[in-house]
Each structure stands twice: as C-alpha cells, then as structure tokens.
Amino acid sequence: MHEQVVIKRDVEAIQIPEGLAVLLNEGTPVRITQSLGGSYTVMTDFGQMLRVSASHADALGIQPEDGDRGEPASADGPLEERVWGLLKTCYDPEIPVNVVELGLIYDCSLGEPADGNYDVRIKMTLTAPGCGMGPVLVEDVQRKVESLPDVGRAQVELVFDPPWNPDMMSEAARLQLGFI
C-alpha cells in the first residue's frame, strides 16, 4: 500500500512513536503506509508518521469495509477463542503484524462471570519499554475486547518482565519480518 491521498478535513491523529495527539490539517498530502486492524498509518511529506482511526477514514477519502474496522469476523464460539481472535486485530502501527503474532500478549484469562458478563484480564508488553504508543495499544486492546458480547470489563496490564525479544514472535511473524 503507499497510496497518496489528501486529507479531506481536519482530523485528530496519533503521532508515532511518541503517542501524542496531533491535528492533521485539511489539504495535507499523506501516504497511507498501513491499513490494518481498524486504523491507518500515514506518512506526511515531512516524514511525520501518524495513526488515524477507522472512525476517521473519511478524512482520508476512504470508506472502510467491515473487515477494516478491526472487528472479529464471527461472534460465534467460546468467549476465550473470540477474545484471542479479536486480539489478532490489534496492530502496532509501525509493524504490520498483530500483537499476538508479535508475542506481545503474555496472558489472557477470563474471570468469573458477574451479571452474565466476564472480566477479561490481559497481560501484554511492548517491543520497547519506552514506546509512546503503549497507552494507545493498551486502549485499543481494551476497547476492542470490551466490545464483545459477554464481556463486562477488560483489564489490560502493561508488563515488562520478561522483557520482549524477537524470539517471542511466532514463526509466521519472524518470516514476514525477515527474521528467518
């Protein structure tokens, strides 16, 4: 992908890797470098990398298809499988591999149901402890998991022990990123 577009309206974006909210002005030319998991990574002519959510795809002149919104393909099956499936729709905006295949999810468990809904507890890490996108990724994981029927609350804990390393990636992720 690397499609050149012009921003159609002012839109809030997240600066990568700092994780800061910025305003991307109408008329700004950008290149779409990644469209995965319900967000778009764009690059300005000045080298600024930004993340735009699918809810603002119209500012990029895009009408997102259902799969582009980062939603699970099916709501059928056991809840734990649906949670893991949804986690696979969460992407680091700089790396075109989902957080599960990157090895960033250390644990995912269901608590006892209360009022028919489950609490989901997730422990995740980042590829680098100082990454400013950490809070953005945590919020993305939490928001998506809490959107599932039968989930009352998702608790996402950011941990750094053990420290992440490339060996934690799946074989498919290592192959895709050229580590094999």
JSON list of C-alpha atoms in Angstrom, two decimals:
[
{"chain": "A", "resi": 1, "resn": "MET", "atom": "CA", "xyz": [0.00, 0.00, 0.00]},
{"chain": "A", "resi": 2, "resn": "HIS", "atom": "CA", "xyz": [1.58, 3.53, -0.10]},
{"chain": "A", "resi": 3, "resn": "GLU", "atom": "CA", "xyz": [-1.38, 5.28, -1.63]},
{"chain": "A", "resi": 4, "resn": "GLN", "atom": "CA", "xyz": [-1.04, 9.07, -1.79]},
{"chain": "A", "resi": 5, "resn": "VAL", "atom": "CA", "xyz": [-4.15, 10.94, -0.56]},
{"chain": "A", "resi": 6, "resn": "VAL", "atom": "CA", "xyz": [-5.01, 14.46, 0.54]},
{"chain": "A", "resi": 7, "resn": "ILE", "atom": "CA", "xyz": [-6.66, 14.95, 3.94]},
{"chain": "A", "resi": 8, "resn": "LYS", "atom": "CA", "xyz": [-10.32, 15.91, 3.29]},
{"chain": "A", "resi": 9, "resn": "ARG", "atom": "CA", "xyz": [-10.98, 17.57, 6.68]},
{"chain": "A", "resi": 10, "resn": "ASP", "atom": "CA", "xyz": [-9.09, 18.39, 9.85]},
{"chain": "A", "resi": 11, "resn": "VAL", "atom": "CA", "xyz": [-8.66, 15.15, 11.79]},
{"chain": "A", "resi": 12, "resn": "GLU", "atom": "CA", "xyz": [-7.09, 14.12, 15.08]},
{"chain": "A", "resi": 13, "resn": "ALA", "atom": "CA", "xyz": [-4.30, 11.58, 14.71]},
{"chain": "A", "resi": 14, "resn": "ILE", "atom": "CA", "xyz": [-1.72, 9.97, 16.99]},
{"chain": "A", "resi": 15, "resn": "GLN", "atom": "CA", "xyz": [1.93, 10.74, 16.34]},
{"chain": "A", "resi": 16, "resn": "ILE", "atom": "CA", "xyz": [4.10, 7.62, 16.11]},
{"chain": "A", "resi": 17, "resn": "PRO", "atom": "CA", "xyz": [6.13, 6.61, 18.12]},
{"chain": "A", "resi": 18, "resn": "GLU", "atom": "CA", "xyz": [5.52, 9.39, 20.68]},
{"chain": "A", "resi": 19, "resn": "GLY", "atom": "CA", "xyz": [1.82, 8.57, 21.13]},
{"chain": "A", "resi": 20, "resn": "LEU", "atom": "CA", "xyz": [0.82, 12.25, 21.19]},
{"chain": "A", "resi": 21, "resn": "ALA", "atom": "CA", "xyz": [-2.47, 13.52, 19.79]},
{"chain": "A", "resi": 22, "resn": "VAL", "atom": "CA", "xyz": [-1.96, 15.92, 16.89]},
{"chain": "A", "resi": 23, "resn": "LEU", "atom": "CA", "xyz": [-4.21, 17.70, 14.41]},
{"chain": "A", "resi": 24, "resn": "LEU", "atom": "CA", "xyz": [-3.73, 16.70, 10.80]},
{"chain": "A", "resi": 25, "resn": "ASN", "atom": "CA", "xyz": [-4.95, 19.63, 8.71]},
{"chain": "A", "resi": 26, "resn": "GLU", "atom": "CA", "xyz": [-7.28, 19.51, 5.74]},
{"chain": "A", "resi": 27, "resn": "GLY", "atom": "CA", "xyz": [-5.34, 19.64, 2.48]},
{"chain": "A", "resi": 28, "resn": "THR", "atom": "CA", "xyz": [-2.25, 17.89, 3.86]},
{"chain": "A", "resi": 29, "resn": "PRO", "atom": "CA", "xyz": [-0.89, 15.26, 1.44]},
{"chain": "A", "resi": 30, "resn": "VAL", "atom": "CA", "xyz": [-0.07, 11.92, 3.10]},
{"chain": "A", "resi": 31, "resn": "ARG", "atom": "CA", "xyz": [0.90, 8.40, 2.05]},
{"chain": "A", "resi": 32, "resn": "ILE", "atom": "CA", "xyz": [-1.08, 5.55, 3.59]},
{"chain": "A", "resi": 33, "resn": "THR", "atom": "CA", "xyz": [1.59, 3.03, 4.59]},
{"chain": "A", "resi": 34, "resn": "GLN", "atom": "CA", "xyz": [-0.53, 0.56, 6.57]},
{"chain": "A", "resi": 35, "resn": "SER", "atom": "CA", "xyz": [-4.22, -0.27, 6.88]},
{"chain": "A", "resi": 36, "resn": "LEU", "atom": "CA", "xyz": [-4.68, -2.97, 9.50]},
{"chain": "A", "resi": 37, "resn": "GLY", "atom": "CA", "xyz": [-6.91, -3.68, 12.47]},
{"chain": "A", "resi": 38, "resn": "GLY", "atom": "CA", "xyz": [-9.17, -0.69, 12.11]},
{"chain": "A", "resi": 39, "resn": "SER", "atom": "CA", "xyz": [-6.54, 2.02, 11.82]},
{"chain": "A", "resi": 40, "resn": "TYR", "atom": "CA", "xyz": [-4.39, 3.63, 9.18]},
{"chain": "A", "resi": 41, "resn": "THR", "atom": "CA", "xyz": [-0.74, 4.59, 9.40]},
{"chain": "A", "resi": 42, "resn": "VAL", "atom": "CA", "xyz": [0.10, 7.60, 7.27]},
{"chain": "A", "resi": 43, "resn": "MET", "atom": "CA", "xyz": [3.32, 9.45, 6.49]},
{"chain": "A", "resi": 44, "resn": "THR", "atom": "CA", "xyz": [3.46, 13.17, 5.72]},
{"chain": "A", "resi": 45, "resn": "ASP", "atom": "CA", "xyz": [5.85, 14.71, 3.20]},
{"chain": "A", "resi": 46, "resn": "PHE", "atom": "CA", "xyz": [7.91, 15.90, 6.20]},
{"chain": "A", "resi": 47, "resn": "GLY", "atom": "CA", "xyz": [8.45, 12.34, 7.49]},
{"chain": "A", "resi": 48, "resn": "GLN", "atom": "CA", "xyz": [5.89, 12.55, 10.30]},
{"chain": "A", "resi": 49, "resn": "MET", "atom": "CA", "xyz": [4.25, 9.15, 10.93]},
{"chain": "A", "resi": 50, "resn": "LEU", "atom": "CA", "xyz": [0.67, 9.24, 12.25]},
{"chain": "A", "resi": 51, "resn": "ARG", "atom": "CA", "xyz": [-2.10, 6.81, 13.14]},
{"chain": "A", "resi": 52, "resn": "VAL", "atom": "CA", "xyz": [-5.67, 7.61, 12.04]},
{"chain": "A", "resi": 53, "resn": "SER", "atom": "CA", "xyz": [-8.55, 5.52, 13.41]},
{"chain": "A", "resi": 54, "resn": "ALA", "atom": "CA", "xyz": [-11.10, 3.87, 11.12]},
{"chain": "A", "resi": 55, "resn": "SER", "atom": "CA", "xyz": [-13.75, 6.18, 12.56]},
{"chain": "A", "resi": 56, "resn": "HIS", "atom": "CA", "xyz": [-11.93, 8.99, 10.74]},
{"chain": "A", "resi": 57, "resn": "ALA", "atom": "CA", "xyz": [-11.29, 7.09, 7.48]},
{"chain": "A", "resi": 58, "resn": "ASP", "atom": "CA", "xyz": [-13.49, 9.58, 5.63]},
{"chain": "A", "resi": 59, "resn": "ALA", "atom": "CA", "xyz": [-10.81, 12.23, 6.25]},
{"chain": "A", "resi": 60, "resn": "LEU", "atom": "CA", "xyz": [-8.53, 10.02, 4.14]},
{"chain": "A", "resi": 61, "resn": "GLY", "atom": "CA", "xyz": [-11.21, 9.66, 1.47]},
{"chain": "A", "resi": 62, "resn": "ILE", "atom": "CA", "xyz": [-11.76, 6.02, 2.44]},
{"chain": "A", "resi": 63, "resn": "GLN", "atom": "CA", "xyz": [-14.97, 4.14, 3.14]},
{"chain": "A", "resi": 64, "resn": "PRO", "atom": "CA", "xyz": [-13.76, 1.30, 5.40]},
{"chain": "A", "resi": 65, "resn": "GLU", "atom": "CA", "xyz": [-15.04, -2.18, 4.65]},
{"chain": "A", "resi": 66, "resn": "ASP", "atom": "CA", "xyz": [-16.33, -4.25, 7.56]},
{"chain": "A", "resi": 67, "resn": "GLY", "atom": "CA", "xyz": [-13.03, -6.13, 7.94]},
{"chain": "A", "resi": 68, "resn": "ASP", "atom": "CA", "xyz": [-11.09, -2.84, 8.04]},
{"chain": "A", "resi": 69, "resn": "ARG", "atom": "CA", "xyz": [-12.79, -1.79, 11.27]},
{"chain": "A", "resi": 70, "resn": "GLY", "atom": "CA", "xyz": [-10.82, -4.39, 13.27]},
{"chain": "A", "resi": 71, "resn": "GLU", "atom": "CA", "xyz": [-13.93, -6.30, 14.29]},
{"chain": "A", "resi": 72, "resn": "PRO", "atom": "CA", "xyz": [-13.97, -10.09, 14.58]},
{"chain": "A", "resi": 73, "resn": "ALA", "atom": "CA", "xyz": [-15.34, -11.98, 11.59]},
{"chain": "A", "resi": 74, "resn": "SER", "atom": "CA", "xyz": [-17.67, -14.04, 13.79]},
{"chain": "A", "resi": 75, "resn": "ALA", "atom": "CA", "xyz": [-19.32, -13.70, 17.19]},
{"chain": "A", "resi": 76, "resn": "ASP", "atom": "CA", "xyz": [-19.74, -17.47, 17.45]},
{"chain": "A", "resi": 77, "resn": "GLY", "atom": "CA", "xyz": [-17.67, -19.83, 19.53]},
{"chain": "A", "resi": 78, "resn": "PRO", "atom": "CA", "xyz": [-16.27, -19.87, 23.04]},
{"chain": "A", "resi": 79, "resn": "LEU", "atom": "CA", "xyz": [-15.54, -16.44, 24.51]},
{"chain": "A", "resi": 80, "resn": "GLU", "atom": "CA", "xyz": [-11.84, -17.13, 25.07]},
{"chain": "A", "resi": 81, "resn": "GLU", "atom": "CA", "xyz": [-11.41, -18.00, 21.38]},
{"chain": "A", "resi": 82, "resn": "ARG", "atom": "CA", "xyz": [-13.29, -14.84, 20.37]},
{"chain": "A", "resi": 83, "resn": "VAL", "atom": "CA", "xyz": [-11.07, -12.73, 22.65]},
{"chain": "A", "resi": 84, "resn": "TRP", "atom": "CA", "xyz": [-7.90, -14.22, 21.11]},
{"chain": "A", "resi": 85, "resn": "GLY", "atom": "CA", "xyz": [-9.36, -13.69, 17.65]},
{"chain": "A", "resi": 86, "resn": "LEU", "atom": "CA", "xyz": [-10.05, -10.06, 18.43]},
{"chain": "A", "resi": 87, "resn": "LEU", "atom": "CA", "xyz": [-6.55, -9.56, 19.87]},
{"chain": "A", "resi": 88, "resn": "LYS", "atom": "CA", "xyz": [-5.27, -10.59, 16.44]},
{"chain": "A", "resi": 89, "resn": "THR", "atom": "CA", "xyz": [-6.94, -7.45, 15.04]},
{"chain": "A", "resi": 90, "resn": "CYS", "atom": "CA", "xyz": [-4.71, -5.18, 17.17]},
{"chain": "A", "resi": 91, "resn": "TYR", "atom": "CA", "xyz": [-1.58, -3.98, 15.38]},
{"chain": "A", "resi": 92, "resn": "ASP", "atom": "CA", "xyz": [1.48, -2.00, 16.26]},
{"chain": "A", "resi": 93, "resn": "PRO", "atom": "CA", "xyz": [1.18, 0.96, 13.85]},
{"chain": "A", "resi": 94, "resn": "GLU", "atom": "CA", "xyz": [4.83, 0.61, 12.79]},
{"chain": "A", "resi": 95, "resn": "ILE", "atom": "CA", "xyz": [4.88, -3.17, 12.30]},
{"chain": "A", "resi": 96, "resn": "PRO", "atom": "CA", "xyz": [2.39, -4.97, 10.01]},
{"chain": "A", "resi": 97, "resn": "VAL", "atom": "CA", "xyz": [1.99, -7.89, 12.42]},
{"chain": "A", "resi": 98, "resn": "ASN", "atom": "CA", "xyz": [-0.69, -8.26, 15.09]},
{"chain": "A", "resi": 99, "resn": "VAL", "atom": "CA", "xyz": [0.15, -8.14, 18.81]},
{"chain": "A", "resi": 100, "resn": "VAL", "atom": "CA", "xyz": [-0.48, -11.88, 19.28]},
{"chain": "A", "resi": 101, "resn": "GLU", "atom": "CA", "xyz": [1.91, -12.94, 16.50]},
{"chain": "A", "resi": 102, "resn": "LEU", "atom": "CA", "xyz": [4.46, -10.37, 17.73]},
{"chain": "A", "resi": 103, "resn": "GLY", "atom": "CA", "xyz": [4.42, -12.16, 21.10]},
{"chain": "A", "resi": 104, "resn": "LEU", "atom": "CA", "xyz": [3.21, -9.09, 22.99]},
{"chain": "A", "resi": 105, "resn": "ILE", "atom": "CA", "xyz": [0.33, -10.87, 24.76]},
{"chain": "A", "resi": 106, "resn": "TYR", "atom": "CA", "xyz": [1.74, -12.75, 27.75]},
{"chain": "A", "resi": 107, "resn": "ASP", "atom": "CA", "xyz": [-1.55, -13.87, 29.30]},
{"chain": "A", "resi": 108, "resn": "CYS", "atom": "CA", "xyz": [-5.28, -13.71, 28.66]},
{"chain": "A", "resi": 109, "resn": "SER", "atom": "CA", "xyz": [-7.76, -15.15, 31.15]},
{"chain": "A", "resi": 110, "resn": "LEU", "atom": "CA", "xyz": [-11.45, -14.93, 31.96]},
{"chain": "A", "resi": 111, "resn": "GLY", "atom": "CA", "xyz": [-12.69, -14.11, 35.44]},
{"chain": "A", "resi": 112, "resn": "GLU", "atom": "CA", "xyz": [-15.87, -15.49, 36.95]},
{"chain": "A", "resi": 113, "resn": "PRO", "atom": "CA", "xyz": [-18.98, -14.06, 35.28]},
{"chain": "A", "resi": 114, "resn": "ALA", "atom": "CA", "xyz": [-20.90, -11.36, 37.13]},
{"chain": "A", "resi": 115, "resn": "ASP", "atom": "CA", "xyz": [-24.35, -10.43, 35.86]},
{"chain": "A", "resi": 116, "resn": "GLY", "atom": "CA", "xyz": [-23.75, -12.70, 32.86]},
{"chain": "A", "resi": 117, "resn": "ASN", "atom": "CA", "xyz": [-20.61, -10.84, 31.77]},
{"chain": "A", "resi": 118, "resn": "TYR", "atom": "CA", "xyz": [-16.99, -11.87, 32.17]},
{"chain": "A", "resi": 119, "resn": "ASP", "atom": "CA", "xyz": [-14.00, -9.82, 33.22]},
{"chain": "A", "resi": 120, "resn": "VAL", "atom": "CA", "xyz": [-11.09, -10.42, 30.87]},
{"chain": "A", "resi": 121, "resn": "ARG", "atom": "CA", "xyz": [-7.55, -9.98, 32.24]},
{"chain": "A", "resi": 122, "resn": "ILE", "atom": "CA", "xyz": [-4.75, -9.44, 29.76]},
{"chain": "A", "resi": 123, "resn": "LYS", "atom": "CA", "xyz": [-1.04, -9.02, 30.39]},
{"chain": "A", "resi": 124, "resn": "MET", "atom": "CA", "xyz": [0.82, -7.51, 27.49]},
{"chain": "A", "resi": 125, "resn": "THR", "atom": "CA", "xyz": [4.16, -5.93, 26.77]},
{"chain": "A", "resi": 126, "resn": "LEU", "atom": "CA", "xyz": [5.71, -3.70, 24.13]},
{"chain": "A", "resi": 127, "resn": "THR", "atom": "CA", "xyz": [8.62, -4.24, 21.77]},
{"chain": "A", "resi": 128, "resn": "ALA", "atom": "CA", "xyz": [10.39, -1.39, 23.62]},
{"chain": "A", "resi": 129, "resn": "PRO", "atom": "CA", "xyz": [9.62, -0.24, 27.19]},
{"chain": "A", "resi": 130, "resn": "GLY", "atom": "CA", "xyz": [9.79, 3.47, 26.31]},
{"chain": "A", "resi": 131, "resn": "CYS", "atom": "CA", "xyz": [7.40, 3.25, 23.36]},
{"chain": "A", "resi": 132, "resn": "GLY", "atom": "CA", "xyz": [4.98, 6.17, 23.48]},
{"chain": "A", "resi": 133, "resn": "MET", "atom": "CA", "xyz": [2.37, 4.10, 21.66]},
{"chain": "A", "resi": 134, "resn": "GLY", "atom": "CA", "xyz": [1.98, 1.81, 24.71]},
{"chain": "A", "resi": 135, "resn": "PRO", "atom": "CA", "xyz": [-1.08, 3.60, 26.11]},
{"chain": "A", "resi": 136, "resn": "VAL", "atom": "CA", "xyz": [-2.62, 3.72, 22.62]},
{"chain": "A", "resi": 137, "resn": "LEU", "atom": "CA", "xyz": [-2.16, -0.03, 22.13]},
{"chain": "A", "resi": 138, "resn": "VAL", "atom": "CA", "xyz": [-3.49, -0.79, 25.63]},
{"chain": "A", "resi": 139, "resn": "GLU", "atom": "CA", "xyz": [-6.58, 1.34, 24.95]},
{"chain": "A", "resi": 140, "resn": "ASP", "atom": "CA", "xyz": [-7.06, -0.34, 21.56]},
{"chain": "A", "resi": 141, "resn": "VAL", "atom": "CA", "xyz": [-6.92, -3.82, 23.13]},
{"chain": "A", "resi": 142, "resn": "GLN", "atom": "CA", "xyz": [-9.24, -2.82, 25.98]},
{"chain": "A", "resi": 143, "resn": "ARG", "atom": "CA", "xyz": [-11.80, -1.10, 23.72]},
{"chain": "A", "resi": 144, "resn": "LYS", "atom": "CA", "xyz": [-11.96, -4.00, 21.29]},
{"chain": "A", "resi": 145, "resn": "VAL", "atom": "CA", "xyz": [-12.25, -6.71, 23.96]},
{"chain": "A", "resi": 146, "resn": "GLU", "atom": "CA", "xyz": [-14.93, -4.74, 25.84]},
{"chain": "A", "resi": 147, "resn": "SER", "atom": "CA", "xyz": [-16.93, -4.52, 22.60]},
{"chain": "A", "resi": 148, "resn": "LEU", "atom": "CA", "xyz": [-17.53, -8.29, 22.71]},
{"chain": "A", "resi": 149, "resn": "PRO", "atom": "CA", "xyz": [-20.88, -9.56, 23.95]},
{"chain": "A", "resi": 150, "resn": "ASP", "atom": "CA", "xyz": [-20.47, -11.34, 27.31]},
{"chain": "A", "resi": 151, "resn": "VAL", "atom": "CA", "xyz": [-17.52, -9.11, 28.32]},
{"chain": "A", "resi": 152, "resn": "GLY", "atom": "CA", "xyz": [-18.18, -6.70, 31.14]},
{"chain": "A", "resi": 153, "resn": "ARG", "atom": "CA", "xyz": [-14.70, -5.32, 31.58]},
{"chain": "A", "resi": 154, "resn": "ALA", "atom": "CA", "xyz": [-11.24, -5.82, 30.14]},
{"chain": "A", "resi": 155, "resn": "GLN", "atom": "CA", "xyz": [-8.26, -5.18, 32.40]},
{"chain": "A", "resi": 156, "resn": "VAL", "atom": "CA", "xyz": [-5.10, -4.72, 30.36]},
{"chain": "A", "resi": 157, "resn": "GLU", "atom": "CA", "xyz": [-1.89, -4.67, 32.37]},
{"chain": "A", "resi": 158, "resn": "LEU", "atom": "CA", "xyz": [1.29, -3.49, 30.69]},
{"chain": "A", "resi": 159, "resn": "VAL", "atom": "CA", "xyz": [4.23, -5.57, 31.96]},
{"chain": "A", "resi": 160, "resn": "PHE", "atom": "CA", "xyz": [7.91, -5.67, 31.06]},
{"chain": "A", "resi": 161, "resn": "ASP", "atom": "CA", "xyz": [9.01, -8.87, 32.76]},
{"chain": "A", "resi": 162, "resn": "PRO", "atom": "CA", "xyz": [10.14, -10.85, 30.95]},
{"chain": "A", "resi": 163, "resn": "PRO", "atom": "CA", "xyz": [11.45, -8.27, 28.50]},
{"chain": "A", "resi": 164, "resn": "TRP", "atom": "CA", "xyz": [10.22, -8.77, 24.95]},
{"chain": "A", "resi": 165, "resn": "ASN", "atom": "CA", "xyz": [12.66, -10.04, 22.34]},
{"chain": "A", "resi": 166, "resn": "PRO", "atom": "CA", "xyz": [12.23, -11.20, 18.72]},
{"chain": "A", "resi": 167, "resn": "ASP", "atom": "CA", "xyz": [12.29, -14.85, 19.77]},
{"chain": "A", "resi": 168, "resn": "MET", "atom": "CA", "xyz": [8.81, -14.29, 21.26]},
{"chain": "A", "resi": 169, "resn": "MET", "atom": "CA", "xyz": [7.33, -13.75, 17.79]},
{"chain": "A", "resi": 170, "resn": "SER", "atom": "CA", "xyz": [5.54, -16.59, 16.06]},
{"chain": "A", "resi": 171, "resn": "GLU", "atom": "CA", "xyz": [7.37, -18.31, 13.23]},
{"chain": "A", "resi": 172, "resn": "ALA", "atom": "CA", "xyz": [4.99, -16.65, 10.75]},
{"chain": "A", "resi": 173, "resn": "ALA", "atom": "CA", "xyz": [5.78, -13.18, 12.17]},
{"chain": "A", "resi": 174, "resn": "ARG", "atom": "CA", "xyz": [9.53, -13.82, 12.06]},
{"chain": "A", "resi": 175, "resn": "LEU", "atom": "CA", "xyz": [9.22, -14.98, 8.46]},
{"chain": "A", "resi": 176, "resn": "GLN", "atom": "CA", "xyz": [7.08, -11.97, 7.48]},
{"chain": "A", "resi": 177, "resn": "LEU", "atom": "CA", "xyz": [9.54, -9.52, 9.06]},
{"chain": "A", "resi": 178, "resn": "GLY", "atom": "CA", "xyz": [12.61, -11.24, 7.64]},
{"chain": "A", "resi": 179, "resn": "PHE", "atom": "CA", "xyz": [13.95, -12.71, 10.89]},
{"chain": "A", "resi": 180, "resn": "ILE", "atom": "CA", "xyz": [14.13, -16.19, 9.30]}
]
